[in-house]
Short mmCIF file of C-alpha atoms (C1' of nucleotides) in Angstrom, two decimals:
data_model
loop_
_atom_site.label_atom_id
_atom_site.label_comp_id
_atom_site.label_asym_id
_atom_site.label_seq_id
_atom_site.Cartn_x
_atom_site.Cartn_y
_atom_site.Cartn_z
CA MET A 1 102.61 175.70 136.69
CA ASN A 2 105.85 177.14 138.08
CA ALA A 3 108.00 177.30 141.17
CA SER A 4 105.26 179.10 143.06
CA THR A 5 103.14 175.96 142.65
CA LEU A 6 105.49 174.09 144.93
CA GLY A 7 103.72 173.71 148.24
CA SER A 8 105.12 173.15 151.72
CA ASP A 9 107.05 175.74 153.63
CA LEU A 10 108.06 178.70 151.50
CA ARG A 11 111.21 179.15 153.58
CA LEU A 12 112.50 175.79 152.35
CA PRO A 13 114.95 175.70 149.44
CA LEU A 14 113.40 174.99 146.06
CA TYR A 15 115.05 171.60 145.65
CA GLN A 16 113.54 170.44 148.93
CA ARG A 17 110.12 171.70 148.00
CA LEU A 18 110.36 169.90 144.67
CA ARG A 19 111.49 166.82 146.53
CA ASP A 20 108.41 166.99 148.76
CA GLU A 21 106.21 167.44 145.71
CA MET A 22 107.68 164.33 144.06
CA LEU A 23 107.45 162.34 147.28
CA ALA A 24 103.74 163.19 147.46
CA LYS A 25 103.24 161.92 143.91
CA ILE A 26 104.92 158.66 144.83
CA SER A 27 102.99 158.09 148.05
CA SER A 28 99.68 159.01 146.47
CA GLY A 29 100.28 156.45 143.74
CA GLU A 30 100.24 159.05 140.94
CA TRP A 31 103.77 157.87 140.15
CA ARG A 32 103.76 154.10 140.53
CA PRO A 33 106.63 151.71 141.38
CA GLY A 34 108.40 150.43 138.28
CA GLU A 35 107.23 153.31 136.13
CA PRO A 36 109.29 156.25 134.86
CA ILE A 37 108.77 159.73 136.23
CA PRO A 38 108.81 162.79 133.92
CA THR A 39 112.20 163.57 132.40
CA GLU A 40 114.46 166.19 133.93
CA ALA A 41 113.73 168.48 130.99
CA GLU A 42 110.00 168.19 131.62
CA LEU A 43 110.41 168.90 135.32
CA THR A 44 112.46 172.02 134.63
CA LYS A 45 109.66 173.30 132.38
CA THR A 46 106.81 172.28 134.70
CA TYR A 47 108.25 174.04 137.71
CA SER A 48 110.36 176.71 135.99
CA LEU A 49 113.51 175.54 137.70
CA ALA A 50 117.09 175.21 136.48
CA ILE A 51 118.28 171.74 135.58
CA GLY A 52 120.74 171.74 138.48
CA THR A 53 117.97 172.32 141.00
CA VAL A 54 115.83 169.55 139.55
CA ARG A 55 118.79 167.18 139.59
CA LYS A 56 119.48 167.97 143.22
CA ALA A 57 115.88 167.17 144.17
CA VAL A 58 116.05 163.89 142.25
CA ASP A 59 119.43 163.17 143.85
CA THR A 60 117.94 163.19 147.34
CA LEU A 61 115.18 160.77 146.40
CA VAL A 62 117.70 158.49 144.70
CA ALA A 63 119.87 158.62 147.81
CA ASP A 64 116.85 157.67 149.92
CA GLY A 65 116.18 154.72 147.63
CA LEU A 66 112.82 155.93 146.33
CA LEU A 67 113.97 156.52 142.74
CA THR A 68 116.55 154.89 140.51
CA ARG A 69 118.21 156.52 137.55
CA SER A 70 119.11 154.76 134.34
CA GLN A 71 121.23 156.67 131.89
CA GLY A 72 119.60 157.01 128.49
CA ARG A 73 116.33 155.47 129.71
CA GLY A 74 114.90 157.61 132.45
CA THR A 75 114.29 157.83 136.19
CA TYR A 76 112.03 155.23 137.75
CA VAL A 77 110.10 154.79 140.98
CA ARG A 78 111.84 151.96 142.74
CA ARG A 79 109.97 148.80 143.61
CA PRO A 80 110.53 148.37 147.33
CA ASP A 81 112.11 145.11 148.35
CA PHE A 82 113.57 143.93 151.59
CA ASN A 83 116.93 142.59 150.65
CA SER A 84 118.53 144.17 153.66
CA SER A 85 116.05 142.68 156.09
CA PHE A 86 117.35 140.51 158.89
CA PHE A 87 115.55 137.65 157.20
CA ARG A 88 118.11 137.70 154.47
CA PHE A 89 120.81 136.92 156.96
CA PHE A 90 119.49 133.56 157.89
CA ARG A 91 121.45 131.08 155.90
CA GLN A 92 118.58 129.84 153.83
CA VAL A 93 120.39 128.05 151.07
CA ASN A 94 119.11 125.16 149.02
CA SER A 95 121.19 122.16 147.95
CA SER A 96 122.71 124.15 145.08
CA GLY A 97 123.94 126.78 147.53
CA GLU A 98 121.51 129.45 146.33
CA HIS A 99 119.30 131.67 148.39
CA GLN A 100 115.63 130.98 148.03
CA VAL A 101 112.28 132.44 149.02
CA PRO A 102 110.95 130.23 151.79
CA GLN A 103 107.61 128.46 151.38
CA SER A 104 104.77 129.82 153.47
CA ARG A 105 101.75 128.30 155.16
CA ILE A 106 99.00 130.27 156.89
CA ASP A 107 97.91 128.38 159.99
CA SER A 108 95.25 130.73 161.25
CA LEU A 109 93.50 133.89 160.13
CA GLY A 110 90.84 135.92 161.92
CA ILE A 111 89.70 139.20 163.36
CA GLU A 112 90.13 140.14 167.01
CA GLN A 113 90.58 142.99 169.45
CA ALA A 114 94.10 144.39 169.28
CA PRO A 115 96.30 143.67 172.30
CA GLN A 116 98.07 146.70 173.74
CA ALA A 117 101.46 146.00 172.12
CA VAL A 118 99.78 145.90 168.72
CA ILE A 119 97.79 149.07 169.38
CA ASP A 120 101.06 150.83 170.13
CA ALA A 121 102.91 149.44 167.15
CA LEU A 122 100.15 150.16 164.64
CA GLU A 123 99.11 153.45 166.27
CA LEU A 124 95.49 152.32 166.60
CA GLY A 125 92.66 153.45 168.82
CA ALA A 126 92.02 151.44 171.99
CA THR A 127 89.00 149.62 170.58
CA ASP A 128 90.16 149.06 166.99
CA ALA A 129 89.99 145.57 165.57
CA VAL A 130 92.90 143.85 163.91
CA ILE A 131 93.37 140.92 161.59
CA ARG A 132 95.68 138.32 163.04
CA MET A 133 97.50 135.77 160.99
CA GLN A 134 99.78 132.97 162.11
CA ARG A 135 102.17 131.73 159.52
CA ILE A 136 105.16 129.44 159.25
CA ARG A 137 107.91 129.71 156.70
CA MET A 138 109.81 126.69 155.50
CA ALA A 139 112.82 125.85 153.38
CA ASN A 140 114.11 122.40 152.55
CA GLU A 141 111.17 120.82 154.40
CA ARG A 142 112.26 122.54 157.58
CA THR A 143 110.46 125.28 159.46
CA ILE A 144 112.77 128.25 159.74
CA PHE A 145 110.32 130.85 161.02
CA SER A 146 107.19 131.01 163.08
CA GLU A 147 105.33 134.27 162.54
CA ASP A 148 102.55 136.26 164.17
CA ILE A 149 101.18 139.04 161.97
CA TRP A 150 98.72 141.81 162.86
CA LEU A 151 97.04 144.20 160.41
CA PRO A 152 94.57 147.05 160.96
CA ALA A 153 91.17 145.60 160.10
CA SER A 154 90.05 148.90 158.60
CA ARG A 155 92.53 148.64 155.75
CA PHE A 156 92.79 144.89 155.30
CA ALA A 157 89.21 143.61 155.71
CA LYS A 158 89.24 142.11 152.23
CA LEU A 159 91.86 139.54 153.26
CA LEU A 160 89.18 137.71 155.25
CA GLU A 161 87.32 136.93 152.03
CA VAL A 162 90.29 135.10 150.52
CA ASP A 163 91.16 131.45 151.11
CA PRO A 164 94.42 131.40 153.12
CA LYS A 165 95.76 128.81 150.69
CA ASP A 166 95.78 131.49 147.99
CA PHE A 167 97.94 133.97 149.88
CA GLY A 168 101.15 132.95 148.15
CA ASN A 169 104.67 133.11 149.54
CA LEU A 170 105.11 136.87 149.54
CA LEU A 171 102.59 138.93 151.47
CA TYR A 172 103.44 142.47 150.40
CA PRO A 173 102.57 142.12 146.72
CA PHE A 174 99.43 140.37 147.94
CA TYR A 175 98.52 143.27 150.23
CA GLU A 176 98.92 145.61 147.30
CA ALA A 177 96.83 143.52 144.91
CA GLN A 178 94.00 142.76 147.37
CA CYS A 179 93.83 145.86 149.53
CA GLY A 180 95.74 148.57 147.67
CA GLN A 181 98.14 148.89 150.60
CA LEU A 182 101.74 149.45 149.50
CA VAL A 183 104.56 148.72 151.93
CA ALA A 184 107.43 151.16 151.40
CA SER A 185 109.77 150.59 154.34
CA ALA A 186 110.08 148.80 157.64
CA LYS A 187 111.75 148.98 161.01
CA GLU A 188 113.14 145.79 162.48
CA THR A 189 114.42 145.05 165.95
CA LEU A 190 116.45 141.95 166.66
CA THR A 191 116.74 140.22 170.01
CA VAL A 192 117.59 136.74 171.27
CA GLU A 193 115.49 134.81 173.74
CA PRO A 194 114.90 131.21 174.79
CA ALA A 195 112.15 129.39 172.89
CA ASP A 196 108.84 129.14 174.70
CA LEU A 197 106.77 125.96 174.39
CA GLN A 198 104.79 127.09 171.37
CA THR A 199 107.85 128.32 169.49
CA SER A 200 109.92 125.26 170.26
CA ALA A 201 107.14 123.09 168.89
CA ALA A 202 106.79 125.18 165.75
CA LEU A 203 110.53 125.24 165.04
CA ASP A 204 111.10 121.66 166.13
CA VAL A 205 113.74 122.54 168.68
CA GLU A 206 113.92 121.89 172.39
CA SER A 207 112.23 124.33 174.70
CA GLY A 208 114.74 126.91 175.91
CA THR A 209 116.88 126.75 172.77
CA PRO A 210 117.87 130.30 171.79
CA VAL A 211 115.76 131.84 169.04
CA VAL A 212 116.22 135.09 167.23
CA VAL A 213 113.17 137.34 167.44
CA ILE A 214 112.61 139.84 164.65
CA GLU A 215 110.00 142.46 165.42
CA ARG A 216 108.93 144.32 162.31
CA ILE A 217 106.74 147.34 161.75
CA ALA A 218 106.02 147.86 158.04
CA LEU A 219 105.17 151.38 156.89
CA SER A 220 103.48 152.94 153.89
CA TYR A 221 105.11 155.74 151.88
CA ASP A 222 103.53 158.27 154.21
CA SER A 223 104.82 156.38 157.27
CA THR A 224 101.48 154.97 158.39
CA PRO A 225 102.09 151.62 160.14
CA LEU A 226 100.50 148.89 158.02
CA GLU A 227 101.70 145.68 159.60
CA TYR A 228 103.15 144.46 162.87
CA ARG A 229 105.00 141.18 162.68
CA LEU A 230 106.82 139.00 165.18
CA SER A 231 109.04 136.34 163.59
CA LYS A 232 111.00 133.73 165.47
CA GLY A 233 113.71 131.57 164.00
CA ARG A 234 116.56 129.34 165.13
CA ALA A 235 119.53 131.34 166.38
CA ASP A 236 122.10 128.79 165.25
CA THR A 237 121.62 129.57 161.58
CA PHE A 238 121.64 133.32 161.93
CA ARG A 239 124.45 135.50 160.62
CA TYR A 240 124.36 139.25 160.10
CA GLN A 241 126.98 141.64 158.83
CA ILE A 242 127.39 145.42 158.94
CA GLU A 243 130.03 147.92 157.98
CA ILE A 244 130.57 150.86 160.26
CA SER A 245 132.55 154.05 160.08
CA MET B 1 148.56 172.74 139.67
CA ASN B 2 145.42 172.13 137.61
CA ALA B 3 142.99 169.44 136.59
CA SER B 4 145.74 167.54 134.74
CA THR B 5 147.41 167.07 138.13
CA LEU B 6 144.57 164.81 139.22
CA GLY B 7 145.89 161.29 139.12
CA SER B 8 144.08 158.00 138.77
CA ASP B 9 142.29 156.91 135.63
CA LEU B 10 141.95 159.70 133.08
CA ARG B 11 138.68 158.19 131.86
CA LEU B 12 137.07 158.90 135.22
CA PRO B 13 134.98 162.06 135.65
CA LEU B 14 136.79 164.99 137.21
CA TYR B 15 134.74 164.97 140.39
CA GLN B 16 135.69 161.35 141.01
CA ARG B 17 139.35 162.04 140.38
CA LEU B 18 139.23 164.96 142.79
CA ARG B 19 137.47 162.73 145.28
CA ASP B 20 140.27 160.16 145.00
CA GLU B 21 142.85 162.91 145.45
CA MET B 22 141.16 164.12 148.62
CA LEU B 23 140.74 160.59 149.92
CA ALA B 24 144.48 160.08 149.49
CA LYS B 25 145.22 163.21 151.50
CA ILE B 26 143.00 161.93 154.30
CA SER B 27 144.46 158.45 154.41
CA SER B 28 148.05 159.71 154.20
CA GLY B 29 147.41 161.94 157.18
CA GLU B 30 148.09 165.14 155.24
CA TRP B 31 144.54 166.17 156.17
CA ARG B 32 143.98 165.05 159.75
CA PRO B 33 140.74 164.19 161.57
CA GLY B 34 139.18 167.19 163.26
CA GLU B 35 140.99 169.67 161.03
CA PRO B 36 139.50 171.74 158.19
CA ILE B 37 140.34 171.02 154.58
CA PRO B 38 140.97 173.84 152.08
CA THR B 39 137.92 175.94 151.24
CA GLU B 40 135.90 175.27 148.14
CA ALA B 41 137.25 178.46 146.58
CA GLU B 42 140.83 177.27 147.15
CA LEU B 43 140.10 173.86 145.68
CA THR B 44 138.60 175.41 142.54
CA LYS B 45 141.79 177.45 142.08
CA THR B 46 144.18 174.63 142.91
CA TYR B 47 142.66 172.21 140.44
CA SER B 48 141.18 174.69 137.96
CA LEU B 49 137.69 173.25 138.37
CA ALA B 50 134.27 174.86 138.52
CA ILE B 51 132.71 175.24 141.95
CA GLY B 52 129.97 172.75 141.07
CA THR B 53 132.50 170.05 140.30
CA VAL B 54 134.38 170.63 143.55
CA ARG B 55 131.14 170.56 145.51
CA LYS B 56 130.15 167.27 143.92
CA ALA B 57 133.47 165.70 144.92
CA VAL B 58 133.06 166.96 148.49
CA ASP B 59 129.46 165.73 148.47
CA THR B 60 130.53 162.13 147.89
CA LEU B 61 133.00 162.22 150.78
CA VAL B 62 130.42 163.80 153.05
CA ALA B 63 127.93 161.10 152.03
CA ASP B 64 130.52 158.44 152.87
CA GLY B 65 131.03 160.02 156.27
CA LEU B 66 134.67 161.05 155.74
CA LEU B 67 134.03 164.80 155.79
CA THR B 68 131.52 167.01 157.55
CA ARG B 69 130.46 170.46 156.37
CA SER B 70 129.70 173.36 158.64
CA GLN B 71 128.16 176.39 157.03
CA GLY B 72 130.18 179.52 157.60
CA ARG B 73 133.05 177.59 159.22
CA GLY B 74 134.45 175.13 156.74
CA THR B 75 134.64 171.47 155.83
CA TYR B 76 136.33 169.13 158.30
CA VAL B 77 137.80 165.65 158.27
CA ARG B 78 135.52 163.61 160.48
CA ARG B 79 136.81 161.89 163.58
CA PRO B 80 135.77 158.26 163.16
CA ASP B 81 133.70 156.80 165.94
CA PHE B 82 131.77 153.62 166.21
CA ASN B 83 128.38 154.65 167.39
CA SER B 84 126.69 152.27 165.00
CA SER B 85 128.67 149.27 166.16
CA PHE B 86 126.79 146.26 167.45
CA PHE B 87 128.32 147.03 170.82
CA ARG B 88 126.11 150.02 171.11
CA PHE B 89 123.09 147.78 170.96
CA PHE B 90 123.80 145.97 174.15
CA ARG B 91 121.71 147.60 176.80
CA GLN B 92 124.59 148.96 178.79
CA VAL B 93 122.83 151.42 180.99
CA ASN B 94 123.87 152.54 184.43
CA SER B 95 121.51 153.12 187.33
CA SER B 96 120.60 156.56 185.98
CA GLY B 97 119.49 155.02 182.70
CA GLU B 98 122.41 156.44 180.70
CA HIS B 99 124.68 154.67 178.29
CA GLN B 100 128.24 154.38 179.44
CA VAL B 101 131.62 153.28 178.15
CA PRO B 102 132.33 149.93 179.77
CA GLN B 103 135.40 149.49 181.94
CA SER B 104 138.17 147.38 180.45
CA ARG B 105 140.75 145.02 181.87
CA ILE B 106 143.55 143.42 179.87
CA ASP B 107 144.03 139.85 181.10
CA SER B 108 146.86 138.80 178.85
CA LEU B 109 149.14 140.34 176.24
CA GLY B 110 151.85 138.70 174.18
CA ILE B 111 153.30 137.87 170.81
CA GLU B 112 152.63 134.61 168.98
CA GLN B 113 152.34 132.93 165.62
CA ALA B 114 149.08 133.88 163.91
CA PRO B 115 146.49 131.09 163.64
CA GLN B 116 145.03 130.59 160.19
CA ALA B 117 141.76 132.46 160.85
CA VAL B 118 143.76 135.51 161.93
CA ILE B 119 146.11 135.28 158.94
CA ASP B 120 143.05 135.39 156.69
CA ALA B 121 141.35 138.23 158.54
CA LEU B 122 144.45 140.44 158.73
CA GLU B 123 145.77 139.43 155.29
CA LEU B 124 149.13 138.37 156.72
CA GLY B 125 151.87 136.09 155.43
CA ALA B 126 151.85 132.50 156.71
CA THR B 127 154.71 133.08 159.13
CA ASP B 128 153.87 136.57 160.38
CA ALA B 129 153.70 137.16 164.10
CA VAL B 130 150.74 138.79 165.83
CA ILE B 131 150.12 140.44 169.15
CA ARG B 132 147.30 138.78 171.04
CA MET B 133 145.35 140.46 173.77
CA GLN B 134 142.62 139.06 175.97
CA ARG B 135 140.35 141.62 177.48
CA ILE B 136 137.11 141.78 179.42
CA ARG B 137 134.70 144.68 179.45
CA MET B 138 132.55 145.43 182.42
CA ALA B 139 129.69 147.69 183.40
CA ASN B 140 128.03 147.89 186.80
CA GLU B 141 130.52 145.37 188.21
CA ARG B 142 129.34 142.81 185.68
CA THR B 143 131.29 141.37 182.79
CA ILE B 144 129.42 142.08 179.59
CA PHE B 145 132.08 141.06 177.05
CA SER B 146 134.94 138.69 176.77
CA GLU B 147 137.29 139.68 173.95
CA ASP B 148 140.14 138.18 171.97
CA ILE B 149 142.11 140.72 169.96
CA TRP B 150 144.84 140.15 167.37
CA LEU B 151 147.08 142.81 165.82
CA PRO B 152 149.88 142.56 163.22
CA ALA B 153 153.12 142.62 165.23
CA SER B 154 154.86 144.63 162.52
CA ARG B 155 152.67 147.66 163.15
CA PHE B 156 151.92 147.31 166.84
CA ALA B 157 155.22 146.15 168.39
CA LYS B 158 155.33 149.20 170.67
CA LEU B 159 152.29 147.99 172.59
CA LEU B 160 154.46 145.30 174.20
CA GLU B 161 156.50 147.99 175.93
CA VAL B 162 153.47 149.45 177.70
CA ASP B 163 152.04 148.20 180.99
CA PRO B 164 148.62 146.69 180.19
CA LYS B 165 147.18 148.66 183.10
CA ASP B 166 147.83 151.85 181.13
CA PHE B 167 145.86 150.85 178.05
CA GLY B 168 142.73 152.73 179.07
CA ASN B 169 139.16 151.90 178.21
CA LEU B 170 139.26 152.78 174.53
CA LEU B 171 141.81 151.04 172.37
CA TYR B 172 141.60 152.97 169.10
CA PRO B 173 142.81 156.32 170.40
CA PHE B 174 145.52 154.34 172.16
CA TYR B 175 146.59 152.64 168.93
CA GLU B 176 146.85 156.04 167.30
CA ALA B 177 148.85 157.60 170.10
CA GLN B 178 151.26 154.68 170.60
CA CYS B 179 151.64 153.24 167.13
CA GLY B 180 150.35 155.90 164.71
CA GLN B 181 147.71 153.46 163.44
CA LEU B 182 144.38 155.11 162.75
CA VAL B 183 141.23 153.00 162.55
CA ALA B 184 138.82 154.43 160.00
CA SER B 185 136.14 151.78 159.61
CA ALA B 186 135.21 148.25 160.55
CA LYS B 187 133.23 145.25 159.40
CA GLU B 188 131.26 143.33 161.97
CA THR B 189 129.52 140.00 161.73
CA LEU B 190 127.01 138.91 164.33
CA THR B 191 126.12 135.33 165.18
CA VAL B 192 124.65 133.48 168.15
CA GLU B 193 126.19 130.36 169.66
CA PRO B 194 126.14 128.46 172.95
CA ALA B 195 128.79 129.54 175.45
CA ASP B 196 131.84 127.27 175.64
CA LEU B 197 133.46 126.62 179.01
CA GLN B 198 135.90 129.50 178.85
CA THR B 199 133.25 131.99 177.77
CA SER B 200 130.70 130.87 180.32
CA ALA B 201 133.28 131.33 183.05
CA ALA B 202 134.24 134.78 181.80
CA LEU B 203 130.66 135.97 181.48
CA ASP B 204 129.48 134.18 184.63
CA VAL B 205 126.72 132.29 182.88
CA GLU B 206 126.06 128.59 182.62
CA SER B 207 127.83 126.68 179.89
CA GLY B 208 125.58 126.41 176.85
CA THR B 209 123.80 129.71 177.49
CA PRO B 210 123.42 131.58 174.20
CA VAL B 211 126.01 134.28 173.59
CA VAL B 212 126.21 136.83 170.84
CA VAL B 213 129.50 136.69 168.95
CA ILE B 214 130.71 139.86 167.27
CA GLU B 215 133.57 139.33 164.85
CA ARG B 216 135.21 142.60 163.91
CA ILE B 217 137.86 143.51 161.37
CA ALA B 218 139.02 147.12 161.81
CA LEU B 219 140.50 148.86 158.78
CA SER B 220 142.69 151.88 158.15
CA TYR B 221 141.71 154.63 155.72
CA ASP B 222 143.38 152.71 152.91
CA SER B 223 141.51 149.53 153.89
CA THR B 224 144.48 147.69 155.39
CA PRO B 225 143.21 145.36 158.15
CA LEU B 226 144.61 146.60 161.46
CA GLU B 227 142.82 144.54 164.05
CA TYR B 228 140.85 141.31 164.30
CA ARG B 229 138.59 141.01 167.29
CA LEU B 230 136.22 138.37 168.61
CA SER B 231 133.83 139.63 171.29
CA LYS B 232 131.34 137.49 173.15
CA GLY B 233 128.52 138.82 175.29
CA ARG B 234 125.29 137.62 176.85
CA ALA B 235 122.51 137.26 174.31
CA ASP B 236 119.75 138.15 176.74
CA THR B 237 120.76 141.79 176.93
CA PHE B 238 121.23 142.28 173.20
CA ARG B 239 118.94 144.43 171.11
CA TYR B 240 119.59 145.72 167.60
CA GLN B 241 117.50 147.84 165.30
CA ILE B 242 117.59 148.62 161.58
CA GLU B 243 115.45 150.47 159.10
CA ILE B 244 115.03 148.99 155.67
CA SER B 245 113.52 150.10 152.42
"C1'" DT C 1 133.15 192.79 157.92
"C1'" DA C 2 135.31 189.08 155.67
"C1'" DG C 3 135.09 184.44 154.72
"C1'" DT C 4 132.70 180.15 154.71
"C1'" DG C 5 129.40 176.79 152.83
"C1'" DG C 6 124.23 176.68 150.79
"C1'" DT C 7 121.31 177.54 146.98
"C1'" DC C 8 120.33 178.51 142.24
"C1'" DT C 9 120.81 179.71 137.36
"C1'" DA C 10 121.28 178.80 132.24
"C1'" DG C 11 123.32 176.87 129.59
"C1'" DA C 12 127.05 173.24 127.03
"C1'" DC C 13 128.62 168.81 125.56
"C1'" DC C 14 129.02 163.69 126.39
"C1'" DA C 15 127.50 158.68 126.97
"C1'" DC C 16 124.01 155.64 126.79
"C1'" DT C 17 119.43 153.53 125.32
"C1'" DT C 18 115.83 152.80 122.18
"C1'" DA C 19 113.72 152.68 117.95
"C1'" DA D 1 118.44 159.83 115.03
"C1'" DA D 2 116.10 161.34 118.98
"C1'" DG D 3 115.79 161.40 123.70
"C1'" DT D 4 117.55 160.27 128.20
"C1'" DG D 5 120.52 161.00 132.23
"C1'" DG D 6 125.84 162.24 133.30
"C1'" DT D 7 129.28 165.69 133.59
"C1'" DC D 8 130.92 170.35 133.74
"C1'" DT D 9 131.17 175.38 133.51
"C1'" DA D 10 131.17 180.25 135.42
"C1'" DG D 11 129.19 182.72 137.58
"C1'" DA D 12 125.31 185.00 141.22
"C1'" DC D 13 123.30 185.83 145.64
"C1'" DC D 14 122.09 184.16 150.41
"C1'" DA D 15 122.80 182.43 155.34
"C1'" DC D 16 125.82 181.55 158.73
"C1'" DT D 17 130.28 181.98 161.59
"C1'" DA D 18 134.04 184.19 163.36
"C1'" DT D 19 136.56 188.40 164.52
#
DNA sequence: TAGTGGTCTAGACCACTTA
DNA sequence: AAGTGGTCTAGACCACTAT
């Protein structure tokens, strides 16, 4: 194998073609999260490239957060997490002042026709079925989120065979284990609106109280939409910070 | 001049020391926004470094948004703007559906003792004076923001000599022109709270209506706080989006 | 046509991790 | 001690911009 093996557009620079090649290995699962990729020396031999070119390709994937380097150990496929999600900016602290993963409870789970908003978000056909899940998330005995979750039935049918009590507190590792679907990134949109009757009941606030609405579309490595989620939480405990330049 | 000229910690790699050197030239104003910096060939000669090392130093500043490269033309100091500010995520569209810079009106301007929150934000001494400005921002004849702005009097005294009507719609270019203070970056924190009486009057909403509060600390190139700003706007027209991975 | 940044090579030596 | 990524060199040639 050598540089001519590198697919994609021949007009592209070598480091970008190598980058695409590595990205494909990650999204196909050939290189799995948490595991090391071949060493730089091996990559130079495999593709007959100079070390500088290989490093530049790796650099771009590190910059995009797909790989992490560790001097003396190797370069690893990063395990995606969602530390920068809006969720993290709700002040969910326990009595010791530490952040904590909220408890979850699935309240309903079933298959149905996808409403139009979900068809758009998940890029489905007009008649495709979806799995719908309603979930609440709690911390310190208090409900902090009420969630509506939609998944394409074609990829997630196996979830229907599992008792909702066994879903655990984190869904994405569960999706991976049960259905082989790996969430790599997400887009979130934040808005504020008054609580409707259902939401106010779920969050134990008065109807009309402002709630923060987080709309999330979770994507696979190859950018296929895997999950559409609408989460509503109290606005009074929300705090989000950015740096701009 | 050669590599030994590069200041800062000798244990640091050369490309980081060159980066620090260039950063200093930007923050001191020796290299000004919008102007080109020396070519890569000149930098290699000046500091007796290999081209790869110079490029790596430039790379980091480009990644941080301080420089922009333009093939065939040169490398330029970026003009800071605030397109990613929370402000941008209020749906301020005119009747043609375009975004627009809101109109501004200064309602009060004066010098006073800094309250404690401002002392903390601007890193002032306990007895330092500040300039306080109250401003509203409007679009389509409607008030969309009510703002409280504090500036260290030591740096911004000249503002008091200007008629508030002449401040214009954008403050940062005005700060630079009048006081030589250049805003390079900012930190913003977003929260939601019910409107107090003053805010509800300013925004023409009922008291208790949810408002989005944007707290901003604007910094110079060398990270000195230059401005502390509290902006309040209607929550129902706010929409913010992020991508996470 | 001259000058700029963009890509690429083929090494060298260093710092760190693991065994 | 062996193997990894981290830094650095000293060029070469290409693509693009300005004149």
